[in-house]
Short mmCIF file of C-alpha atoms and ligand atoms in Angstrom, two decimals:
data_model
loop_
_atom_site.label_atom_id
_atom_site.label_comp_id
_atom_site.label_asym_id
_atom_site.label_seq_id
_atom_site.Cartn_x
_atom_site.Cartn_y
_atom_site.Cartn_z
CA UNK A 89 -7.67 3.17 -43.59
CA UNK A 90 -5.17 4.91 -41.50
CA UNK A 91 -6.16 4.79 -37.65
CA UNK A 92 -5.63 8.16 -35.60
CA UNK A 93 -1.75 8.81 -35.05
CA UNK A 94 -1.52 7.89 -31.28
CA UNK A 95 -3.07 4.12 -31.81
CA UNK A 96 -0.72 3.55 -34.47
CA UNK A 97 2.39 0.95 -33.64
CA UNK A 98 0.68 0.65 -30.76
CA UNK A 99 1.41 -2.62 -28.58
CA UNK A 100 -1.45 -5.08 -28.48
CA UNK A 101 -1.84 -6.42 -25.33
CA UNK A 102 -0.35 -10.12 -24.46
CA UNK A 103 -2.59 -11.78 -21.92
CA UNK A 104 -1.31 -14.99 -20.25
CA UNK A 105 -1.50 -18.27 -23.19
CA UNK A 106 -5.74 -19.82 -22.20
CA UNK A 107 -6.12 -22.86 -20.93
CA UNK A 108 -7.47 -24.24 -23.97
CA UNK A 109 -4.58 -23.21 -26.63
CA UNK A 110 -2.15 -24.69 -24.66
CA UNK A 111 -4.04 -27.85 -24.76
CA UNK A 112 -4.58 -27.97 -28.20
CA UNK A 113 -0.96 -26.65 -29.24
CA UNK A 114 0.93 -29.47 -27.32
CA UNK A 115 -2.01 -32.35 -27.49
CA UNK A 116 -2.24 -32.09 -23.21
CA UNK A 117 -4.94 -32.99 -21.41
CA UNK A 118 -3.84 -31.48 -17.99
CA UNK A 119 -2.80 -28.05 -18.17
CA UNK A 120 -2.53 -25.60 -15.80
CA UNK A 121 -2.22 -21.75 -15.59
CA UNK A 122 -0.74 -19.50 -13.22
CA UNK A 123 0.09 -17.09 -15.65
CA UNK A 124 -2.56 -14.49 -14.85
CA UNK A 125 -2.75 -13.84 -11.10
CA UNK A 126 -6.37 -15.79 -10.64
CA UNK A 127 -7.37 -17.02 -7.82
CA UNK A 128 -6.13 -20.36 -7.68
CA UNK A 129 -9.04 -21.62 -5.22
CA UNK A 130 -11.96 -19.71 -7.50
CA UNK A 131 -14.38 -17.56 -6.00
CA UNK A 132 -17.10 -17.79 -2.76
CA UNK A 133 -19.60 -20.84 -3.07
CA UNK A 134 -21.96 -17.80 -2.45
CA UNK A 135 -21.49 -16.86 -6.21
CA UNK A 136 -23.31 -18.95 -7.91
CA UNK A 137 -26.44 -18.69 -6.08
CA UNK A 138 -26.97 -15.48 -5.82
CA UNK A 139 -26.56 -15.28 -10.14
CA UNK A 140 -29.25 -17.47 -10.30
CA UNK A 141 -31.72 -15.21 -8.18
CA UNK A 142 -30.55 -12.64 -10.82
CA UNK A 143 -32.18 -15.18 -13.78
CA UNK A 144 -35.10 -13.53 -14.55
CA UNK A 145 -33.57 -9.48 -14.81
CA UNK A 146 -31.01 -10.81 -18.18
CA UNK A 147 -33.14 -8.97 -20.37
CA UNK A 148 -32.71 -5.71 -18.43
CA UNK A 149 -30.07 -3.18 -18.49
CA UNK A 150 -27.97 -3.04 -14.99
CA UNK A 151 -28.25 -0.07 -12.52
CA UNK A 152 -25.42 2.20 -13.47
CA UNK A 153 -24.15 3.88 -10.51
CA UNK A 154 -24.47 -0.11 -8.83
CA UNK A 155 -26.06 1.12 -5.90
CA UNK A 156 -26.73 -2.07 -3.96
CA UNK A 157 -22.54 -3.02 -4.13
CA UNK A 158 -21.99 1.02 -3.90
CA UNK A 159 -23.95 1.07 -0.56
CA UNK A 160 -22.17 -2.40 0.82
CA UNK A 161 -18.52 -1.78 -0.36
CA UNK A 162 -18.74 1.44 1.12
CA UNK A 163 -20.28 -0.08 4.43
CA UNK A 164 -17.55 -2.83 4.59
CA UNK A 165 -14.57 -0.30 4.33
CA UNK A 166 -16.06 2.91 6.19
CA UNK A 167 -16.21 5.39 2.84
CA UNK A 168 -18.61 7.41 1.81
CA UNK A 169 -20.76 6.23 -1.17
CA UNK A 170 -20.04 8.84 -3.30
CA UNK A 171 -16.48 8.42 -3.21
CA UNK A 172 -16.64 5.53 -5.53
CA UNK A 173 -16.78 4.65 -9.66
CA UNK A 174 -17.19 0.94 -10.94
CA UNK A 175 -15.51 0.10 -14.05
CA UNK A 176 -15.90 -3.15 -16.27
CA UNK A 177 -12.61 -4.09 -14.55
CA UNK A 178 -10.20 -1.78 -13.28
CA UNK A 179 -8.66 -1.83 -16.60
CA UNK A 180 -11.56 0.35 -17.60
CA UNK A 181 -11.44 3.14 -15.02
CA UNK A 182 -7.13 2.99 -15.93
CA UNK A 183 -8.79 3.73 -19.48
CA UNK A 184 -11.40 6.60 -17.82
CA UNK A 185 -8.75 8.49 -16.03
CA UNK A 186 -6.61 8.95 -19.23
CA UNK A 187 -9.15 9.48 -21.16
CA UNK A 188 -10.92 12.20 -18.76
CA UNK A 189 -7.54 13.83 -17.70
CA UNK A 190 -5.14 13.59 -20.90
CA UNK A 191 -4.31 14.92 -23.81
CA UNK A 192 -1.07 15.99 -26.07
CA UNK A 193 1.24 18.04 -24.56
CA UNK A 194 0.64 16.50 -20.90
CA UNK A 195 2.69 13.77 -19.23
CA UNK A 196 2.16 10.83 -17.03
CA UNK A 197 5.01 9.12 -14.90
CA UNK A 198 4.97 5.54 -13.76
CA UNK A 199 7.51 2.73 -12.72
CA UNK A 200 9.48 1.64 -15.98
CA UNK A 201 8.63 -1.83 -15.01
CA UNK A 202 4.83 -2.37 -14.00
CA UNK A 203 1.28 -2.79 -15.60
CA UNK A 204 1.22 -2.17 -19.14
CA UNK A 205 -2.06 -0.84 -19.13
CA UNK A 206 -1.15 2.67 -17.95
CA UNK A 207 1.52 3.18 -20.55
CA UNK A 208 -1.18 2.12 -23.59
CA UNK A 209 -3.86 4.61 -22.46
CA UNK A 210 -1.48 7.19 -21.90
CA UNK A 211 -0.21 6.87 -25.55
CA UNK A 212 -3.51 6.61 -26.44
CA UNK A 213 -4.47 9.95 -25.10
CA UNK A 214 -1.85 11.69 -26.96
CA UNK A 215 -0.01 12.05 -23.76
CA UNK A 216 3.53 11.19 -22.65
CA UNK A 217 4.63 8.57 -20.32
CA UNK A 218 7.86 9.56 -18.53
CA UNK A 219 9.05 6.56 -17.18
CA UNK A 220 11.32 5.76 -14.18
CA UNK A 221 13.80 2.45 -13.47
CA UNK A 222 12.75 0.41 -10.82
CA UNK A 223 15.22 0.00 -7.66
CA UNK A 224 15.35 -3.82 -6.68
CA UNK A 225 12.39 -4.19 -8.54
CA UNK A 226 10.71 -1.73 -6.75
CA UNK A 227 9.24 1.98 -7.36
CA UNK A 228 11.81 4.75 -6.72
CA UNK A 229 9.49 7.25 -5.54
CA UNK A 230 11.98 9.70 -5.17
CA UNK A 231 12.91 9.65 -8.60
CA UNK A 232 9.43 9.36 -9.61
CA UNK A 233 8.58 12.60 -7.55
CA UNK A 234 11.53 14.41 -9.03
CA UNK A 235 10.65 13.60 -12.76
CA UNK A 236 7.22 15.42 -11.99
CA UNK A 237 7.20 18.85 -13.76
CA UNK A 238 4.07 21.47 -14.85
CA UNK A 239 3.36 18.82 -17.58
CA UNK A 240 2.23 16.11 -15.33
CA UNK A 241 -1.12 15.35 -15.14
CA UNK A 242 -1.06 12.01 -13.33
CA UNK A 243 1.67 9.69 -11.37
CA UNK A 244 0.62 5.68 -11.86
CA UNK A 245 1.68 3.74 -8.58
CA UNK A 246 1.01 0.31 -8.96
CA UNK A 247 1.60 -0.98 -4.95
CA UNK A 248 2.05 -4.04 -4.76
CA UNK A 249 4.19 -3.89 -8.36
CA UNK A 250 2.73 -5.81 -11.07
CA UNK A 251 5.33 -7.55 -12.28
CA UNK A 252 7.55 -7.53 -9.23
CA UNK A 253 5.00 -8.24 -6.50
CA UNK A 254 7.23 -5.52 -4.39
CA UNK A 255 5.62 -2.64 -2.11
CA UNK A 256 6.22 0.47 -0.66
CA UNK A 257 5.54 1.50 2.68
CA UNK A 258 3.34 3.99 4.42
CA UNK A 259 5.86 6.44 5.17
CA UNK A 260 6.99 6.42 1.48
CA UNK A 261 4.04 7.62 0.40
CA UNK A 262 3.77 10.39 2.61
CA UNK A 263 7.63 11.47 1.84
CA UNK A 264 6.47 10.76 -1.51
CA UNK A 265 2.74 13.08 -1.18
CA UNK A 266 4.98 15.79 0.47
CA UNK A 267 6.76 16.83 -2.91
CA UNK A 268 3.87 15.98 -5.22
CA UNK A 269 2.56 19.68 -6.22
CA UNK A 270 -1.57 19.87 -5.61
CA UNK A 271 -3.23 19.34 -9.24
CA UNK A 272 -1.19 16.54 -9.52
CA UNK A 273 -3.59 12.97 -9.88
CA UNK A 274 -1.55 10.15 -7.86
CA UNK A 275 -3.19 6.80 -8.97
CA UNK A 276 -2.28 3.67 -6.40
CA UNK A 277 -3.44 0.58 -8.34
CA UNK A 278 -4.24 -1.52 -5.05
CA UNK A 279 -5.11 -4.63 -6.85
CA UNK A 280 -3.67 -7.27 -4.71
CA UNK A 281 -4.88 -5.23 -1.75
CA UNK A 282 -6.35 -8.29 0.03
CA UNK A 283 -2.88 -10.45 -0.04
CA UNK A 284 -0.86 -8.13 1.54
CA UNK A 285 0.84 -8.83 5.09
CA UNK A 286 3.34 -6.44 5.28
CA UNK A 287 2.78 -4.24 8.44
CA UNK A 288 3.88 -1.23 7.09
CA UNK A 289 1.97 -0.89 3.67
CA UNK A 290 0.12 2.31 3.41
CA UNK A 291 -3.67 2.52 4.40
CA UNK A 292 -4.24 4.45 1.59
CA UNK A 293 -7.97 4.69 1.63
CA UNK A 294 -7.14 6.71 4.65
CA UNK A 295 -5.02 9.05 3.11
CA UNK A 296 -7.57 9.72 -0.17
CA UNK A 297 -10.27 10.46 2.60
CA UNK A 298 -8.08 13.98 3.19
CA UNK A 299 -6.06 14.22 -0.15
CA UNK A 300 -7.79 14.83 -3.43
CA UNK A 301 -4.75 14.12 -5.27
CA UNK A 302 -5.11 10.29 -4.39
CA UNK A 303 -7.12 7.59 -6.57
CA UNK A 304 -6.87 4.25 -5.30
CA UNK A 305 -7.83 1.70 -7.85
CA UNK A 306 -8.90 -1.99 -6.40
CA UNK A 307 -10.69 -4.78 -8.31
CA UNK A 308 -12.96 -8.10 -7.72
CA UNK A 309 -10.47 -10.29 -10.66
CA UNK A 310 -7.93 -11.10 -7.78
CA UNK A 311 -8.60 -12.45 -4.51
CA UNK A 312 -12.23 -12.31 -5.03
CA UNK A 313 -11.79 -14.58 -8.10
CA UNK A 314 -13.89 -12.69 -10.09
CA UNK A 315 -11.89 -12.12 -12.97
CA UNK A 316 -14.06 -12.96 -15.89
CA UNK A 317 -16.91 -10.91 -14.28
CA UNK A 318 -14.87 -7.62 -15.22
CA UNK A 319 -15.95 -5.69 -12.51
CA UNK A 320 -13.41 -3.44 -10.18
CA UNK A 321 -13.68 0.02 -8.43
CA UNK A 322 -12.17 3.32 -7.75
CA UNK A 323 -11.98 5.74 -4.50
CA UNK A 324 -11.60 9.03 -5.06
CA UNK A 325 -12.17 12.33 -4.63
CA UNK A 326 -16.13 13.34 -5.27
CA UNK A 327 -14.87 16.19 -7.76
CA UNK A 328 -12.98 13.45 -9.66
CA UNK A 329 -15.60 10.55 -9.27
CA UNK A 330 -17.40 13.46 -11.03
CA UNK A 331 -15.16 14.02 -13.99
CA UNK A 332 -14.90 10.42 -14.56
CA UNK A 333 -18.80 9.57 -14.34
CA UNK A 334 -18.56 12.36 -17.86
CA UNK A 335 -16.46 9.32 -19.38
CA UNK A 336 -17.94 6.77 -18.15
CA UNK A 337 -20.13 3.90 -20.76
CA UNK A 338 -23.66 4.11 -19.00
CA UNK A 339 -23.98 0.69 -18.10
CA UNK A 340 -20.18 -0.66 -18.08
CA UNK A 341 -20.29 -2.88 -14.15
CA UNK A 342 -23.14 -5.39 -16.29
CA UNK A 343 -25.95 -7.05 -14.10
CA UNK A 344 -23.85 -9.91 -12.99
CA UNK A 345 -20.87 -8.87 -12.20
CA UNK A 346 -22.54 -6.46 -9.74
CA UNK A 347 -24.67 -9.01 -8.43
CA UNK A 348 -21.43 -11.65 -8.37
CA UNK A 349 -19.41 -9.01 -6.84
CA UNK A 350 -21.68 -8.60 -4.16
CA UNK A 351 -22.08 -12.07 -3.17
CA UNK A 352 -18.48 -12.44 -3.20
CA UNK A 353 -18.34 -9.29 -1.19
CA UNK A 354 -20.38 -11.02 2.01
CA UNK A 355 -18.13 -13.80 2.45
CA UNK A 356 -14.99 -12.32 3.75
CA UNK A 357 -14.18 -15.55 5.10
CA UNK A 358 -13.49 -17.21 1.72
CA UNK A 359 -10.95 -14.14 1.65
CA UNK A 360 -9.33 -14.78 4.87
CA UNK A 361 -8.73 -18.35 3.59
CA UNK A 362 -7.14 -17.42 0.18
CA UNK A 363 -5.36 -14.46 1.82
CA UNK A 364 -3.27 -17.38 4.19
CA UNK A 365 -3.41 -19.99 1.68
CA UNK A 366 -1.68 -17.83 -0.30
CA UNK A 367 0.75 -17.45 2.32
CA UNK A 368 1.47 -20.63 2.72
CA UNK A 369 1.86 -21.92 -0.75
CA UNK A 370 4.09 -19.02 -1.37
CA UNK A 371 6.21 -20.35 1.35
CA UNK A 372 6.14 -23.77 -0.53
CA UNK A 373 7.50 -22.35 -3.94
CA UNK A 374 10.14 -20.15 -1.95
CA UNK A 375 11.43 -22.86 0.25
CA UNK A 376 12.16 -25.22 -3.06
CA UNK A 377 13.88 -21.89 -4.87
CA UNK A 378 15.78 -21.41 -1.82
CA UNK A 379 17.32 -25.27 -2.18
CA UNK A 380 18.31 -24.46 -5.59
CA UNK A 381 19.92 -21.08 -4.75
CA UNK A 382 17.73 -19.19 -6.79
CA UNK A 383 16.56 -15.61 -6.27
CA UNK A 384 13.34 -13.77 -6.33
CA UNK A 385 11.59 -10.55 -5.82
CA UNK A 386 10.00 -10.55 -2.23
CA UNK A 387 6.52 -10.71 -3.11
CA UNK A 388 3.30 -9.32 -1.53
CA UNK A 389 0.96 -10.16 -3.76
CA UNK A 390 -0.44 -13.60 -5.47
CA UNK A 391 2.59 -14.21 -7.42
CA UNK A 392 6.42 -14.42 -7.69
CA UNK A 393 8.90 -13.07 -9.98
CA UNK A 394 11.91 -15.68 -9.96
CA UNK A 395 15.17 -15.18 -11.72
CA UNK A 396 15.95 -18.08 -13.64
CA UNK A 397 19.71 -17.97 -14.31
CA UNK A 398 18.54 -18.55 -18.09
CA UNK A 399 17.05 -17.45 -21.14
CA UNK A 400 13.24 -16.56 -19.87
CA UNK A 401 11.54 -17.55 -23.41
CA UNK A 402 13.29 -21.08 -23.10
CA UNK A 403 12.48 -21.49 -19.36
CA UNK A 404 8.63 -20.51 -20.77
CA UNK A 405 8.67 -23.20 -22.91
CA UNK A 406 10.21 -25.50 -21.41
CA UNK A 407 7.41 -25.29 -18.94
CA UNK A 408 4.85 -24.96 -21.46
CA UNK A 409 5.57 -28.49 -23.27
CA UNK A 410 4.99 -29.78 -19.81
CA UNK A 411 1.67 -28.42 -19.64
CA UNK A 412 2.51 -25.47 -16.85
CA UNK A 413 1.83 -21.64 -18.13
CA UNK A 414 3.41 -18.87 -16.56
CA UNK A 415 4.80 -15.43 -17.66
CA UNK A 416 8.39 -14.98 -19.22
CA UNK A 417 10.22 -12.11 -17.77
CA UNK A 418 11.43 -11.50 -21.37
CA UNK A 419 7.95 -9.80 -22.45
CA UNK A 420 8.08 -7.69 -19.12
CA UNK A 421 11.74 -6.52 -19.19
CA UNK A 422 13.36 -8.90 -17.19
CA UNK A 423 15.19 -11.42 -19.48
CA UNK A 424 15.62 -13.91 -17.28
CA UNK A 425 12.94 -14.01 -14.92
CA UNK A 426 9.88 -15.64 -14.83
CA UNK A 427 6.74 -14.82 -13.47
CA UNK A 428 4.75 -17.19 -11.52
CA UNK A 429 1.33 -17.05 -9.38
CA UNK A 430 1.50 -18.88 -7.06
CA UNK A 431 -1.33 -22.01 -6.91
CA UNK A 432 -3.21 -24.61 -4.93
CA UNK A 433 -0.12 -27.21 -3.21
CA UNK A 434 -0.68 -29.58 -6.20
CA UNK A 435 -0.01 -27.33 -9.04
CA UNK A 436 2.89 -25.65 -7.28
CA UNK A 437 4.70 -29.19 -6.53
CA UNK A 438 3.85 -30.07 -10.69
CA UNK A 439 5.13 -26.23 -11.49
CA UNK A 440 8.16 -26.91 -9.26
CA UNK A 441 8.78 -30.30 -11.02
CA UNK A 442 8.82 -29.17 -14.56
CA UNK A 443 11.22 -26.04 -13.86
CA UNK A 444 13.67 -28.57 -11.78
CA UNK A 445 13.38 -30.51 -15.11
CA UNK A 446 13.59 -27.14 -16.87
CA UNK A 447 16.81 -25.58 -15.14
CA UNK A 448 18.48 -29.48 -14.55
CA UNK A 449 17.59 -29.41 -11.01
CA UNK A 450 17.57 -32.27 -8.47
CA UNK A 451 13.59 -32.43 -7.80
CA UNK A 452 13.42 -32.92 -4.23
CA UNK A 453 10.07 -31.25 -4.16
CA UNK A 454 8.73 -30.05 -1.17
C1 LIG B 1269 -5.00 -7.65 -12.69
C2 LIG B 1269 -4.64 -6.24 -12.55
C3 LIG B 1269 -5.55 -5.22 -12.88
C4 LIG B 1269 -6.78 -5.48 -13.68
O1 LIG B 1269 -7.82 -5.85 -12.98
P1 LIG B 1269 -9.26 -5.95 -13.64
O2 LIG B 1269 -10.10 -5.42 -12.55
O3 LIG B 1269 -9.45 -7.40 -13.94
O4 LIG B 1269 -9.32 -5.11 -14.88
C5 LIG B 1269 -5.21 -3.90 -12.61
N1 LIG B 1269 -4.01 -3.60 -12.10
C6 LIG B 1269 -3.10 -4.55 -11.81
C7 LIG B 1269 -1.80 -4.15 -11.25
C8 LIG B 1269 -3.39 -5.88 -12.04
O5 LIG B 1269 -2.46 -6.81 -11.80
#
């Protein structure tokens, strides 16, 4: 049976190698992944509980519109409550927006290098991506602005950069905004939100308050350590939230994950930890690279993208027979690089051991 034109020789997506294959493949017993992003240090103790006082509603279908999380998560950052739409992970609302906004002759741009997911349900759509090169593994939003024509529907900003763990600032944006013409949709995937330091990164739940152009996407799979909940969230405009509630599955943010996501929600100080942990053990990987003269993307987010000097497939599994997963830079258009997140201080120093023995470096782990 032939499939509709636009899904065939289609990519399937590549998550990171689980836990368990890896295991099973190489006969290991310890294994660990930071191939993914997770949070390394899991999610709020506060998690568990509060899925147990949800025991006896599994037989019922969830509340839709997730009012309870609605009415918090708009509390906790100052936005109205219709301004929001939950998605079984932000994947799904990447999937709503194409879906509710494209079709064949329309056009999308977005970074040539960045989440994968925004290029498939483009395609998928019948619409074309336009794609433009990264500078320094960063987004050229000049060049992204200027490849905008009367075709574009929507402009994918993924800030920080998924693979590159790069941002752009505040005033880029607005430079950026100024050029963008009005029924233009400017997604800014914010899903490392929570890890970022950097002073001047945009506050761009401020700017979608006054610009209907702007959707910021943000999700509970990252820092809140959510991920196999699938539960994440957009702000945007209430004429869009609109248009996308029309595509939306009924009941797609499931019972738990709304309940999870607002336990996780009330403990901000599990956040505040990860958020410097994070810091820290970056600081741990980057000091040991640093030794060994390697280079890296500066990163803002939960992981690192590391050049490697070598072949990234063989540096993958290299690390792989040694029971450490990570992403090859090969699969994300950087041949050399690999892609790390960055983990508790124990699986860093074994990560940083196996690509010393990977790259025939003195291991003088820090
Ligand atoms: C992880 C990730 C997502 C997906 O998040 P989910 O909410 O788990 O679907 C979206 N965008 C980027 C850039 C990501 O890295």
């Amino acid at each position: 049976m032939k499939a509709k034109s636009t899904v065939q020789g289609l990519p399937v997506y590549q998550p990171g190698k689980p836990l368990e294959e890896v295991k099973r493949e190489f006969g290991l017993t310890e294994v660990i992944k930071l191939a993914s992003n997770e949070n390394p240090f899991g999610c709020s103790e506060r998690v568990w509980q509060s899925l147990l006082e949800e025991r006896e509603n599994l037989a019922l279908y969830p509340e839709g519109q997730a009012p309870e999380l609605r009415a918090q998560l708009a509390n906790h950052l100052g936005i109205e409550e219709g301004r929001f739409v939950f998605g079984n992970g932000s994947d799904e609302i990447i999937q709503m927006i194409a879906r509710a906004y494209l079709e064949p002759g329309t056009e999308s741009v977005m970074a040539k290098i960045t989440f994968p997911r925004y290029d498939t349900q483009v395609r998928i759509e019948g619409s074309r991506p336009v794609t433009v090169p990264l500078v320094d593994g960063t987004h050229d939003l000049e060049a992204m602005a200027a490849a905008v024509n009367e075709k574009t529907r929507i402009v994918w900003l993924c800030n920080p950069n998924n693979p590159t763990g790069t941002y752009f600032s505040e005033a880029a944006l607005r430079q950026f905004l100024d050029r963008i013409p009005p029924q233009v949709l400017v997604v800014v995937d914010e899903a490392y939100y929570e890890y970022v330091v950097a002073e001047d990164y945009p506050d761009t739940l401020a700017f979608a308050q006054s610009d209907p152009r702007l959707l910021v996407l943000r999700t509970f799979s990252k820092i809140y350590g959510l991920a196999s909940f699938r539960i994440g969230y957009a702000i945007a405009d209430p004429a869009i939230v609109m248009e996308l509630e029309r595509v939306r599955e009924p009941f797609n943010a499931n019972r738990l994950a709304q309940r999870a996501a607002l336990a996780a929600l009330g403990d901000q100080g599990f956040v505040q930890l990860c958020k410097q942990a994070n810091r820290q053990c970056m600081q741990q990987i980057e000091s040991q690279l640093e030794q060994w003269g390697l280079s890296w993307f500066p990163s803002q987010a939960n992981f690192i993208m590391l050049d490697t000097g070598r072949s990234s497939d063989e540096v993958f599994q290299g690390l792989l027979q040694r029971g450490i997963i990570v992403r090859a830079g090969s699969a994300l258009g950087y041949p050399t690089t690999i892609r790390v997140t960055v983990g508790r201080p124990e699986q860093n120093r074994l990560f940083l051991e196996g690509l010393a023995a990977c790259l025939d470096k003195p291991s003088s782990i820090v």
